Amino acid sequence: MTEQQPVPLTKSAPVPAPGAPVSAAELRASDADRDRIADILREALAEGRLDPEEHAERIDATYRAKTVGELEPLVRDLPATAAAGRAAGTPPAPGAGAGAGGRGPQGARALPATDNLVAVFGGAMRKGRWRVRRTTNVLALFGGVEIDLTEALFEQREIVINVSAVFGGVEIKVPENVTVSGGGAGVFGGFDIQGYEAPDPEAPVVVVRGFALFGGVEATRKRGKRLKNLRSY
């Protein structure tokens, strides 16, 4: 007599047929989706709707999210905005943020307007010859981030660096012939921005803002490091 195999008592989830439609919540999240959620969270922090610890937890979850459905709960209890609606699945207009044909300076295809640097129990770095985005979002959670702009290529006159440092550190190095401004909050930590107004009114502007919770944020001008082409944008 042959022994019968036991019948499983649970059913596995059905495998969707190839080409079957998926819900908006199941769509894979893009970098732009995460950036829009991060913008909403930063506004909530600035308005006092979130405290620094809550903001840090949600920012961490934002950049770990894989699907749009994982992002939506992070802003469900915050005021509805157009950005939130777009994060829920409405795609941005083609070519938004770029010139005709979605192309940037000199006819080259424009990079996304936002860059993200995340260091969680580790490190992240941008240095050397690299193209600076209009906005850079930085999260240092039990980690360290270094941003060196002394050899970077500026394609916009003003760039913004949004920093969240929680039990971590962020160091930003800028050329000595660009304008530096901004500020933030240090909660059991330090937020040190060495403001400077460049003599050339057309020089690039670096704006640093955010907060440090049991961490440190520092932006300093590097003596002897100068941008050769202040009007590359």
mmCIF file of C-alpha atoms in Angstrom:
data_model
loop_
_atom_site.group_PDB
_atom_site.id
_atom_site.type_symbol
_atom_site.label_atom_id
_atom_site.label_comp_id
_atom_site.label_asym_id
_atom_site.label_seq_id
_atom_site.Cartn_x
_atom_site.Cartn_y
_atom_site.Cartn_z
ATOM 1 C CA MET A 1 0.000 0.000 0.000
ATOM 2 C CA THR A 2 1.377 3.320 -0.968
ATOM 3 C CA GLU A 3 1.539 5.969 1.728
ATOM 4 C CA GLN A 4 -0.582 9.040 1.007
ATOM 5 C CA GLN A 5 1.030 12.450 1.319
ATOM 6 C CA PRO A 6 -0.590 14.791 3.923
ATOM 7 C CA VAL A 7 -2.870 17.422 2.487
ATOM 8 C CA PRO A 8 -1.785 20.982 3.442
ATOM 9 C CA LEU A 9 -4.338 22.741 5.630
ATOM 10 C CA THR A 10 -3.497 26.241 4.390
ATOM 11 C CA LYS A 11 -3.730 27.656 0.924
ATOM 12 C CA SER A 12 -0.945 29.615 -0.626
ATOM 13 C CA ALA A 13 -1.695 33.027 -2.084
ATOM 14 C CA PRO A 14 -2.714 32.810 -5.711
ATOM 15 C CA VAL A 15 -0.085 33.838 -8.201
ATOM 16 C CA PRO A 16 -1.392 36.668 -10.391
ATOM 17 C CA ALA A 17 -1.635 35.813 -14.040
ATOM 18 C CA PRO A 18 0.935 37.467 -16.294
ATOM 19 C CA GLY A 19 -0.280 40.903 -17.305
ATOM 20 C CA ALA A 20 -2.956 41.008 -14.600
ATOM 21 C CA PRO A 21 -3.642 44.574 -13.356
ATOM 22 C CA VAL A 22 -2.424 45.558 -9.900
ATOM 23 C CA SER A 23 -3.913 48.104 -7.523
ATOM 24 C CA ALA A 24 -2.330 51.523 -7.033
ATOM 25 C CA ALA A 25 -1.157 50.487 -3.548
ATOM 26 C CA GLU A 26 0.747 47.523 -5.008
ATOM 27 C CA LEU A 27 2.713 49.651 -7.453
ATOM 28 C CA ARG A 28 6.424 49.863 -6.810
ATOM 29 C CA ALA A 29 7.344 53.229 -5.258
ATOM 30 C CA SER A 30 9.681 55.480 -7.209
ATOM 31 C CA ASP A 31 12.302 57.856 -5.841
ATOM 32 C CA ALA A 32 9.949 60.722 -6.729
ATOM 33 C CA ASP A 33 7.150 59.104 -4.659
ATOM 34 C CA ARG A 34 9.457 58.843 -1.637
ATOM 35 C CA ASP A 35 10.679 62.410 -2.086
ATOM 36 C CA ARG A 36 7.122 63.772 -2.090
ATOM 37 C CA ILE A 37 6.325 61.923 1.135
ATOM 38 C CA ALA A 38 9.562 63.235 2.676
ATOM 39 C CA ASP A 39 8.546 66.791 1.731
ATOM 40 C CA ILE A 40 5.202 66.374 3.500
ATOM 41 C CA LEU A 41 6.949 65.045 6.608
ATOM 42 C CA ARG A 42 9.385 67.965 6.660
ATOM 43 C CA GLU A 43 6.495 70.420 6.480
ATOM 44 C CA ALA A 44 4.785 68.592 9.343
ATOM 45 C CA LEU A 45 7.968 68.842 11.418
ATOM 46 C CA ALA A 46 8.284 72.571 10.708
ATOM 47 C CA GLU A 47 4.626 73.125 11.705
ATOM 48 C CA GLY A 48 4.997 71.173 14.943
ATOM 49 C CA ARG A 49 2.677 68.343 13.873
ATOM 50 C CA LEU A 50 5.507 65.833 14.331
ATOM 51 C CA ASP A 51 8.256 65.890 16.911
ATOM 52 C CA PRO A 52 11.844 65.178 15.780
ATOM 53 C CA GLU A 53 11.742 61.532 16.886
ATOM 54 C CA GLU A 54 8.484 60.835 15.018
ATOM 55 C CA HIS A 55 9.835 62.619 11.946
ATOM 56 C CA ALA A 56 13.029 60.551 11.968
ATOM 57 C CA GLU A 57 11.089 57.288 12.271
ATOM 58 C CA ARG A 58 8.805 58.174 9.379
ATOM 59 C CA ILE A 59 11.639 59.414 7.170
ATOM 60 C CA ASP A 60 13.459 56.127 7.749
ATOM 61 C CA ALA A 61 10.304 54.185 6.833
ATOM 62 C CA THR A 62 9.835 56.383 3.754
ATOM 63 C CA TYR A 63 13.168 55.506 2.217
ATOM 64 C CA ARG A 64 12.739 51.827 3.080
ATOM 65 C CA ALA A 65 9.282 51.602 1.473
ATOM 66 C CA LYS A 66 8.984 49.372 -1.587
ATOM 67 C CA THR A 67 5.413 50.123 -2.668
ATOM 68 C CA VAL A 68 3.080 53.118 -2.818
ATOM 69 C CA GLY A 69 0.830 51.349 -0.302
ATOM 70 C CA GLU A 70 3.634 51.412 2.279
ATOM 71 C CA LEU A 71 4.048 55.173 1.844
ATOM 72 C CA GLU A 72 0.429 56.258 2.254
ATOM 73 C CA PRO A 73 0.073 55.394 5.993
ATOM 74 C CA LEU A 74 3.095 57.584 6.791
ATOM 75 C CA VAL A 75 1.126 60.763 5.944
ATOM 76 C CA ARG A 76 -2.433 59.548 6.542
ATOM 77 C CA ASP A 77 -2.797 61.650 9.725
ATOM 78 C CA LEU A 78 -1.273 64.784 8.145
ATOM 79 C CA PRO A 79 -3.053 67.515 6.152
ATOM 80 C CA ALA A 80 -3.842 66.484 2.595
ATOM 81 C CA THR A 81 -1.751 68.200 -0.079
ATOM 82 C CA ALA A 82 -1.290 67.941 -3.794
ATOM 83 C CA ALA A 83 2.021 66.215 -3.151
ATOM 84 C CA ALA A 84 0.258 63.496 -1.169
ATOM 85 C CA GLY A 85 -2.168 62.945 -4.015
ATOM 86 C CA ARG A 86 0.668 62.514 -6.451
ATOM 87 C CA ALA A 87 2.386 60.062 -4.113
ATOM 88 C CA ALA A 88 -0.765 57.956 -4.160
ATOM 89 C CA GLY A 89 -0.230 57.194 -7.800
ATOM 90 C CA THR A 90 -0.820 60.272 -9.982
ATOM 91 C CA PRO A 91 2.210 60.558 -12.245
ATOM 92 C CA PRO A 92 3.891 63.938 -12.724
ATOM 93 C CA ALA A 93 3.564 65.684 -16.058
ATOM 94 C CA PRO A 94 6.089 64.473 -18.647
ATOM 95 C CA GLY A 95 9.176 66.659 -18.749
ATOM 96 C CA ALA A 96 8.283 68.470 -15.527
ATOM 97 C CA GLY A 97 11.212 70.428 -14.088
ATOM 98 C CA ALA A 98 13.150 70.389 -17.374
ATOM 99 C CA GLY A 99 13.203 72.314 -20.592
ATOM 100 C CA ALA A 100 11.503 71.348 -23.820
ATOM 101 C CA GLY A 101 11.671 67.635 -24.445
ATOM 102 C CA GLY A 102 12.562 67.003 -20.790
ATOM 103 C CA ARG A 103 16.104 68.119 -21.371
ATOM 104 C CA GLY A 104 18.290 70.315 -19.230
ATOM 105 C CA PRO A 105 21.283 72.546 -19.961
ATOM 106 C CA GLN A 106 23.053 72.169 -23.325
ATOM 107 C CA GLY A 107 20.375 69.757 -24.574
ATOM 108 C CA ALA A 108 21.385 66.952 -22.179
ATOM 109 C CA ARG A 109 18.624 64.943 -20.570
ATOM 110 C CA ALA A 110 17.980 66.436 -17.150
ATOM 111 C CA LEU A 111 18.699 64.478 -14.010
ATOM 112 C CA PRO A 112 15.937 64.076 -11.427
ATOM 113 C CA ALA A 113 15.626 67.260 -9.386
ATOM 114 C CA THR A 114 16.187 65.426 -6.095
ATOM 115 C CA ASP A 115 19.018 63.328 -4.715
ATOM 116 C CA ASN A 116 18.813 61.206 -1.556
ATOM 117 C CA LEU A 117 21.613 60.240 0.790
ATOM 118 C CA VAL A 118 20.692 57.760 3.511
ATOM 119 C CA ALA A 119 23.080 56.383 6.131
ATOM 120 C CA VAL A 120 21.525 53.949 8.614
ATOM 121 C CA PHE A 121 24.120 52.300 10.854
ATOM 122 C CA GLY A 122 26.620 53.079 8.118
ATOM 123 C CA GLY A 123 27.980 55.838 5.916
ATOM 124 C CA ALA A 124 27.196 57.676 2.685
ATOM 125 C CA MET A 125 29.250 60.113 0.649
ATOM 126 C CA ARG A 126 29.182 62.461 -2.342
ATOM 127 C CA LYS A 127 32.521 63.911 -3.390
ATOM 128 C CA GLY A 128 34.721 64.607 -6.382
ATOM 129 C CA ARG A 129 33.278 65.701 -9.732
ATOM 130 C CA TRP A 130 29.513 65.192 -9.489
ATOM 131 C CA ARG A 131 26.368 66.989 -10.641
ATOM 132 C CA VAL A 132 24.476 68.586 -7.762
ATOM 133 C CA ARG A 133 20.693 68.234 -7.865
ATOM 134 C CA ARG A 134 18.365 71.103 -7.014
ATOM 135 C CA THR A 135 17.429 69.386 -3.719
ATOM 136 C CA THR A 136 19.407 66.863 -1.700
ATOM 137 C CA ASN A 137 17.678 65.037 1.154
ATOM 138 C CA VAL A 138 19.993 63.613 3.796
ATOM 139 C CA LEU A 139 19.167 61.140 6.571
ATOM 140 C CA ALA A 140 21.871 60.096 9.029
ATOM 141 C CA LEU A 141 20.436 57.569 11.509
ATOM 142 C CA PHE A 142 23.186 56.090 13.662
ATOM 143 C CA GLY A 143 25.439 56.816 10.696
ATOM 144 C CA GLY A 144 27.514 59.468 8.973
ATOM 145 C CA VAL A 145 27.154 61.416 5.719
ATOM 146 C CA GLU A 146 29.794 63.506 3.953
ATOM 147 C CA ILE A 147 28.910 65.920 1.143
ATOM 148 C CA ASP A 148 31.838 67.603 -0.596
ATOM 149 C CA LEU A 149 30.824 70.363 -3.027
ATOM 150 C CA THR A 150 34.310 71.723 -3.665
ATOM 151 C CA GLU A 151 34.614 70.013 -7.079
ATOM 152 C CA ALA A 152 30.919 69.612 -7.850
ATOM 153 C CA LEU A 153 29.129 70.860 -10.954
ATOM 154 C CA PHE A 154 26.322 73.303 -10.117
ATOM 155 C CA GLU A 155 23.533 73.288 -12.710
ATOM 156 C CA GLN A 156 21.204 75.560 -10.683
ATOM 157 C CA ARG A 157 22.098 78.787 -8.970
ATOM 158 C CA GLU A 158 20.463 77.736 -5.686
ATOM 159 C CA ILE A 159 20.568 74.264 -4.195
ATOM 160 C CA VAL A 160 18.897 73.112 -0.990
ATOM 161 C CA ILE A 161 20.191 70.420 1.354
ATOM 162 C CA ASN A 162 17.591 69.085 3.789
ATOM 163 C CA VAL A 163 19.229 67.285 6.700
ATOM 164 C CA SER A 164 17.876 64.946 9.370
ATOM 165 C CA ALA A 165 20.577 63.696 11.749
ATOM 166 C CA VAL A 166 19.477 61.339 14.538
ATOM 167 C CA PHE A 167 22.324 59.869 16.576
ATOM 168 C CA GLY A 168 24.423 60.567 13.493
ATOM 169 C CA GLY A 169 26.533 63.221 11.828
ATOM 170 C CA VAL A 170 26.472 65.165 8.563
ATOM 171 C CA GLU A 171 29.445 67.146 7.254
ATOM 172 C CA ILE A 172 29.040 69.493 4.288
ATOM 173 C CA LYS A 173 32.071 71.083 2.626
ATOM 174 C CA VAL A 174 31.544 74.024 0.254
ATOM 175 C CA PRO A 175 33.898 76.092 -1.917
ATOM 176 C CA GLU A 176 34.945 79.381 -0.396
ATOM 177 C CA ASN A 177 33.531 81.494 -3.259
ATOM 178 C CA VAL A 178 29.847 80.455 -3.001
ATOM 179 C CA THR A 179 27.112 81.825 -0.740
ATOM 180 C CA VAL A 180 26.092 79.662 2.230
ATOM 181 C CA SER A 181 22.910 80.176 4.234
ATOM 182 C CA GLY A 182 20.283 78.302 6.207
ATOM 183 C CA GLY A 183 19.879 76.985 9.698
ATOM 184 C CA GLY A 184 18.203 74.342 11.775
ATOM 185 C CA ALA A 185 17.504 73.012 15.226
ATOM 186 C CA GLY A 186 19.830 71.063 17.465
ATOM 187 C CA VAL A 187 18.083 68.942 20.108
ATOM 188 C CA PHE A 188 20.791 67.508 22.373
ATOM 189 C CA GLY A 189 22.972 68.008 19.330
ATOM 190 C CA GLY A 190 24.562 70.666 17.157
ATOM 191 C CA PHE A 191 23.507 72.395 13.932
ATOM 192 C CA ASP A 192 26.371 74.625 12.813
ATOM 193 C CA ILE A 193 26.059 76.495 9.506
ATOM 194 C CA GLN A 194 28.815 78.984 8.745
ATOM 195 C CA GLY A 195 26.854 81.541 6.717
ATOM 196 C CA TYR A 196 28.709 83.513 4.069
ATOM 197 C CA GLU A 197 27.767 85.988 1.321
ATOM 198 C CA ALA A 198 29.912 85.585 -1.801
ATOM 199 C CA PRO A 199 31.220 88.837 -3.374
ATOM 200 C CA ASP A 200 29.890 87.767 -6.776
ATOM 201 C CA PRO A 201 26.089 88.264 -6.774
ATOM 202 C CA GLU A 202 25.716 85.521 -9.403
ATOM 203 C CA ALA A 203 27.608 82.911 -7.374
ATOM 204 C CA PRO A 204 25.785 79.670 -6.523
ATOM 205 C CA VAL A 205 23.857 79.587 -3.237
ATOM 206 C CA VAL A 206 23.914 76.581 -0.903
ATOM 207 C CA VAL A 207 21.015 76.486 1.582
ATOM 208 C CA VAL A 208 21.253 73.972 4.438
ATOM 209 C CA ARG A 209 18.313 73.325 6.738
ATOM 210 C CA GLY A 210 16.938 70.608 8.990
ATOM 211 C CA PHE A 211 17.583 69.328 12.494
ATOM 212 C CA ALA A 212 19.945 67.255 14.597
ATOM 213 C CA LEU A 213 18.678 65.025 17.413
ATOM 214 C CA PHE A 214 21.522 63.637 19.522
ATOM 215 C CA GLY A 215 23.659 64.262 16.439
ATOM 216 C CA GLY A 216 25.566 66.928 14.580
ATOM 217 C CA VAL A 217 25.304 68.864 11.317
ATOM 218 C CA GLU A 218 28.136 71.083 10.105
ATOM 219 C CA ALA A 219 28.556 73.138 6.917
ATOM 220 C CA THR A 220 31.940 74.795 6.437
ATOM 221 C CA ARG A 221 33.780 76.644 3.665
ATOM 222 C CA LYS A 222 37.039 74.980 2.647
ATOM 223 C CA ARG A 223 39.869 77.495 2.380
ATOM 224 C CA GLY A 224 41.695 77.304 -0.922
ATOM 225 C CA LYS A 225 38.843 75.426 -2.640
ATOM 226 C CA ARG A 226 37.124 77.606 -5.245
ATOM 227 C CA LEU A 227 34.734 76.934 -8.100
ATOM 228 C CA LYS A 228 36.478 77.854 -11.360
ATOM 229 C CA ASN A 229 33.234 78.447 -13.243
ATOM 230 C CA LEU A 230 30.692 80.175 -11.030
ATOM 231 C CA ARG A 231 28.145 80.347 -13.848
ATOM 232 C CA SER A 232 28.149 76.725 -15.002
ATOM 233 C CA TYR A 233 24.381 76.725 -14.427
#
